[in-house]
Amino acid sequence: MAGLEWRKYKYVKKNVSRINLENIDEVTIMKKMLPFILIILFPYFIVLLICSLFNEFLMKYICHNNFYLGLFYLFAFWLVAFISAMILCVKNFVNKTDAVEITRINMVIKIVQVPAYLCIFVVGFVCLLTIFMLGFSFALVVFDCAAIILSGLIGVSAVSRSYAEGMLSQTEMVIHSILQFIFCLDVISSIIVFRKIKVASIAKKS
């Protein structure tokens, strides 16, 4: 009986320790993502601006009943996010950020932004169905390009760090750097790069 209780104690202790470590890992990842929050949120700001066109509350309290003011806020947000992205890219090189860490962050950024891009795509596609909304569709394309520039800079930084650590060839670095700025393919590229770097890192340590 005593032996059974001891085994139960060891089992509970082992699982509690594992859960605590998982929680610590999640908190650590969230802390590392914080500097990238403006880059992550920019496409969602675009969605919010689109929603304000169909919601009086949002138009009143966010745009103050002036859509052009909302566009100004969007541009200001992008400018701050762009400066933030440039600073983060420089820090990655200066501090020699671990390739696995930065490729993971890049992958998370790309995946988290997918719902916002889907929403923008659907609205843009619907606007294409009427000639009167073609200008709005073009504006959404411009906004999308502005958003992918931000995440693309982080992607190039991640790919470059992977190359610097010898985990990607020069050809792979060039290809994946370009893919960071192409819609849909950027997400696929970020996942491929992260998986490749993670495997290479494990092999390097063993």
GROMACS .gro file of C-alpha atoms in nm:
model
  206
    1MET     CA    1   0.000   0.000   0.000
    2ALA     CA    2   0.280   0.236   0.095
    3GLY     CA    3   0.458   0.152  -0.230
    4LEU     CA    4   0.144   0.233  -0.430
    5GLU     CA    5   0.105   0.569  -0.257
    6TRP     CA    6   0.472   0.649  -0.321
    7ARG     CA    7   0.434   0.571  -0.693
    8LYS     CA    8   0.123   0.791  -0.708
    9TYR     CA    9   0.315   1.071  -0.537
   10LYS     CA   10   0.602   1.043  -0.787
   11TYR     CA   11   0.357   1.035  -1.079
   12VAL     CA   12   0.171   1.347  -0.959
   13LYS     CA   13   0.497   1.529  -0.886
   14LYS     CA   14   0.634   1.446  -1.232
   15ASN     CA   15   0.319   1.568  -1.409
   16VAL     CA   16   0.290   1.883  -1.198
   17SER     CA   17   0.654   1.963  -1.278
   18ARG     CA   18   0.587   1.906  -1.648
   19ILE     CA   19   0.279   2.134  -1.641
   20ASN     CA   20   0.475   2.404  -1.459
   21LEU     CA   21   0.753   2.384  -1.719
   22GLU     CA   22   0.497   2.407  -2.001
   23ASN     CA   23   0.342   2.713  -1.835
   24ILE     CA   24   0.685   2.871  -1.796
   25ASP     CA   25   0.756   2.805  -2.165
   26GLU     CA   26   0.425   2.964  -2.267
   27VAL     CA   27   0.491   3.271  -2.052
   28THR     CA   28   0.844   3.299  -2.190
   29ILE     CA   29   0.717   3.279  -2.550
   30MET     CA   30   0.451   3.544  -2.478
   31LYS     CA   31   0.715   3.776  -2.329
   32LYS     CA   32   0.935   3.730  -2.635
   33MET     CA   33   0.639   3.812  -2.861
   34LEU     CA   34   0.560   4.143  -2.689
   35PRO     CA   35   0.816   4.355  -2.882
   36PHE     CA   36   0.650   4.235  -3.204
   37ILE     CA   37   0.296   4.326  -3.098
   38LEU     CA   38   0.263   4.631  -3.327
   39ILE     CA   39   0.367   4.423  -3.628
   40ILE     CA   40   0.118   4.151  -3.534
   41LEU     CA   41  -0.171   4.392  -3.478
   42PHE     CA   42  -0.134   4.608  -3.792
   43PRO     CA   43  -0.351   4.389  -4.023
   44TYR     CA   44  -0.612   4.374  -3.747
   45PHE     CA   45  -0.612   4.755  -3.739
   46ILE     CA   46  -0.701   4.741  -4.109
   47VAL     CA   47  -0.990   4.505  -4.027
   48LEU     CA   48  -1.103   4.743  -3.751
   49LEU     CA   49  -1.098   5.032  -3.998
   50ILE     CA   50  -1.307   4.830  -4.245
   51CYS     CA   51  -1.555   4.742  -3.969
   52SER     CA   52  -1.589   5.111  -3.879
   53LEU     CA   53  -1.747   5.168  -4.222
   54PHE     CA   54  -2.037   4.944  -4.122
   55ASN     CA   55  -2.058   5.025  -3.751
   56GLU     CA   56  -2.166   5.365  -3.621
   57PHE     CA   57  -2.010   5.306  -3.278
   58LEU     CA   58  -1.665   5.232  -3.423
   59MET     CA   59  -1.690   5.519  -3.670
   60LYS     CA   60  -1.783   5.759  -3.393
   61TYR     CA   61  -1.535   5.659  -3.123
   62ILE     CA   62  -1.238   5.546  -3.333
   63CYS     CA   63  -1.258   5.763  -3.643
   64HIS     CA   64  -1.462   6.047  -3.484
   65ASN     CA   65  -1.701   6.025  -3.781
   66ASN     CA   66  -1.412   6.099  -4.018
   67PHE     CA   67  -1.283   5.803  -4.221
   68TYR     CA   68  -0.981   6.002  -4.339
   69LEU     CA   69  -0.882   6.048  -3.976
   70GLY     CA   70  -0.895   5.669  -3.945
   71LEU     CA   71  -0.661   5.643  -4.246
   72PHE     CA   72  -0.425   5.887  -4.075
   73TYR     CA   73  -0.428   5.669  -3.761
   74LEU     CA   74  -0.356   5.365  -3.979
   75PHE     CA   75  -0.058   5.535  -4.144
   76ALA     CA   76   0.076   5.653  -3.806
   77PHE     CA   77   0.035   5.300  -3.668
   78TRP     CA   78   0.222   5.155  -3.967
   79LEU     CA   79   0.504   5.408  -3.934
   80VAL     CA   80   0.559   5.326  -3.567
   81ALA     CA   81   0.538   4.951  -3.643
   82PHE     CA   82   0.788   4.992  -3.930
   83ILE     CA   83   1.037   5.171  -3.704
   84SER     CA   84   0.982   4.899  -3.444
   85ALA     CA   85   1.047   4.628  -3.707
   86MET     CA   86   1.371   4.795  -3.818
   87ILE     CA   87   1.493   4.824  -3.460
   88LEU     CA   88   1.408   4.458  -3.391
   89CYS     CA   89   1.592   4.347  -3.706
   90VAL     CA   90   1.904   4.539  -3.600
   91LYS     CA   91   1.881   4.395  -3.248
   92ASN     CA   92   1.857   4.042  -3.390
   93PHE     CA   93   2.188   4.089  -3.571
   94VAL     CA   94   2.367   4.281  -3.296
   95ASN     CA   95   2.258   4.044  -3.020
   96LYS     CA   96   2.293   3.739  -3.248
   97THR     CA   97   1.947   3.613  -3.158
   98ASP     CA   98   1.918   3.234  -3.161
   99ALA     CA   99   1.796   3.115  -3.503
  100VAL     CA  100   1.541   2.873  -3.356
  101GLU     CA  101   1.393   3.149  -3.139
  102ILE     CA  102   1.358   3.410  -3.413
  103THR     CA  103   1.226   3.162  -3.673
  104ARG     CA  104   0.965   3.048  -3.420
  105ILE     CA  105   0.863   3.409  -3.356
  106ASN     CA  106   0.841   3.474  -3.731
  107MET     CA  107   0.624   3.165  -3.781
  108VAL     CA  108   0.389   3.265  -3.496
  109ILE     CA  109   0.355   3.619  -3.638
  110LYS     CA  110   0.264   3.485  -3.982
  111ILE     CA  111   0.012   3.231  -3.850
  112VAL     CA  112  -0.156   3.472  -3.605
  113GLN     CA  113  -0.212   3.722  -3.887
  114VAL     CA  114  -0.388   3.472  -4.116
  115PRO     CA  115  -0.747   3.549  -3.992
  116ALA     CA  116  -0.697   3.922  -4.055
  117TYR     CA  117  -0.566   3.862  -4.409
  118LEU     CA  118  -0.858   3.627  -4.483
  119CYS     CA  119  -1.104   3.893  -4.371
  120ILE     CA  120  -0.936   4.160  -4.584
  121PHE     CA  121  -0.927   3.923  -4.883
  122VAL     CA  122  -1.298   3.844  -4.856
  123VAL     CA  123  -1.394   4.213  -4.833
  124GLY     CA  124  -1.163   4.298  -5.124
  125PHE     CA  125  -1.307   4.017  -5.336
  126VAL     CA  126  -1.665   4.126  -5.265
  127CYS     CA  127  -1.573   4.484  -5.359
  128LEU     CA  128  -1.438   4.360  -5.694
  129LEU     CA  129  -1.789   4.243  -5.785
  130THR     CA  130  -1.902   4.603  -5.831
  131ILE     CA  131  -1.723   4.862  -6.044
  132PHE     CA  132  -1.797   5.135  -5.790
  133MET     CA  133  -1.582   4.964  -5.526
  134LEU     CA  134  -1.274   4.890  -5.737
  135GLY     CA  135  -1.090   5.182  -5.577
  136PHE     CA  136  -1.159   5.040  -5.232
  137SER     CA  137  -1.026   4.699  -5.342
  138PHE     CA  138  -0.708   4.864  -5.466
  139ALA     CA  139  -0.671   5.044  -5.131
  140LEU     CA  140  -0.701   4.709  -4.949
  141VAL     CA  141  -0.424   4.567  -5.168
  142VAL     CA  142  -0.202   4.863  -5.070
  143PHE     CA  143  -0.284   4.808  -4.701
  144ASP     CA  144  -0.205   4.436  -4.737
  145CYS     CA  145   0.131   4.518  -4.895
  146ALA     CA  146   0.206   4.759  -4.610
  147ALA     CA  147   0.128   4.483  -4.360
  148ILE     CA  148   0.341   4.217  -4.529
  149ILE     CA  149   0.638   4.457  -4.544
  150LEU     CA  150   0.636   4.463  -4.163
  151SER     CA  151   0.621   4.085  -4.113
  152GLY     CA  152   0.850   4.034  -4.413
  153LEU     CA  153   1.127   4.235  -4.248
  154ILE     CA  154   1.112   4.005  -3.944
  155GLY     CA  155   1.106   3.706  -4.178
  156VAL     CA  156   1.420   3.822  -4.362
  157SER     CA  157   1.586   3.881  -4.025
  158ALA     CA  158   1.502   3.524  -3.918
  159VAL     CA  159   1.624   3.373  -4.245
  160SER     CA  160   1.947   3.576  -4.232
  161ARG     CA  161   2.018   3.464  -3.875
  162SER     CA  162   1.963   3.102  -3.982
  163TYR     CA  163   2.211   3.150  -4.265
  164ALA     CA  164   2.460   3.318  -4.031
  165GLU     CA  165   2.445   3.014  -3.804
  166GLY     CA  166   2.510   2.785  -4.099
  167MET     CA  167   2.167   2.621  -4.095
  168LEU     CA  168   2.057   2.748  -4.437
  169SER     CA  169   2.248   2.761  -4.763
  170GLN     CA  170   2.288   3.088  -4.952
  171THR     CA  171   2.036   2.976  -5.213
  172GLU     CA  172   1.781   2.885  -4.942
  173MET     CA  173   1.839   3.220  -4.773
  174VAL     CA  174   1.765   3.412  -5.095
  175ILE     CA  175   1.457   3.205  -5.183
  176HIS     CA  176   1.304   3.218  -4.836
  177SER     CA  177   1.384   3.590  -4.800
  178ILE     CA  178   1.184   3.661  -5.117
  179LEU     CA  179   0.899   3.433  -5.003
  180GLN     CA  180   0.862   3.638  -4.683
  181PHE     CA  181   0.701   3.912  -4.894
  182ILE     CA  182   0.462   3.693  -5.097
  183PHE     CA  183   0.110   3.634  -4.964
  184CYS     CA  184   0.032   3.277  -4.851
  185LEU     CA  185   0.377   3.154  -4.947
  186ASP     CA  186   0.524   3.355  -4.660
  187VAL     CA  187   0.332   3.143  -4.408
  188ILE     CA  188   0.441   2.817  -4.574
  189SER     CA  189   0.801   2.940  -4.592
  190SER     CA  190   0.807   3.042  -4.225
  191ILE     CA  191   0.687   2.694  -4.119
  192ILE     CA  192   0.940   2.517  -4.342
  193VAL     CA  193   1.227   2.733  -4.218
  194PHE     CA  194   1.135   2.686  -3.852
  195ARG     CA  195   1.107   2.307  -3.884
  196LYS     CA  196   1.438   2.289  -4.074
  197ILE     CA  197   1.621   2.512  -3.822
  198LYS     CA  198   1.478   2.326  -3.524
  199VAL     CA  199   1.591   1.990  -3.664
  200ALA     CA  200   1.933   2.132  -3.754
  201SER     CA  201   1.969   2.280  -3.406
  202ILE     CA  202   1.889   1.947  -3.237
  203ALA     CA  203   2.132   1.764  -3.466
  204LYS     CA  204   2.398   2.026  -3.394
  205LYS     CA  205   2.365   1.981  -3.017
  206SER     CA  206   2.367   1.600  -3.026
   0.00000   0.00000   0.00000
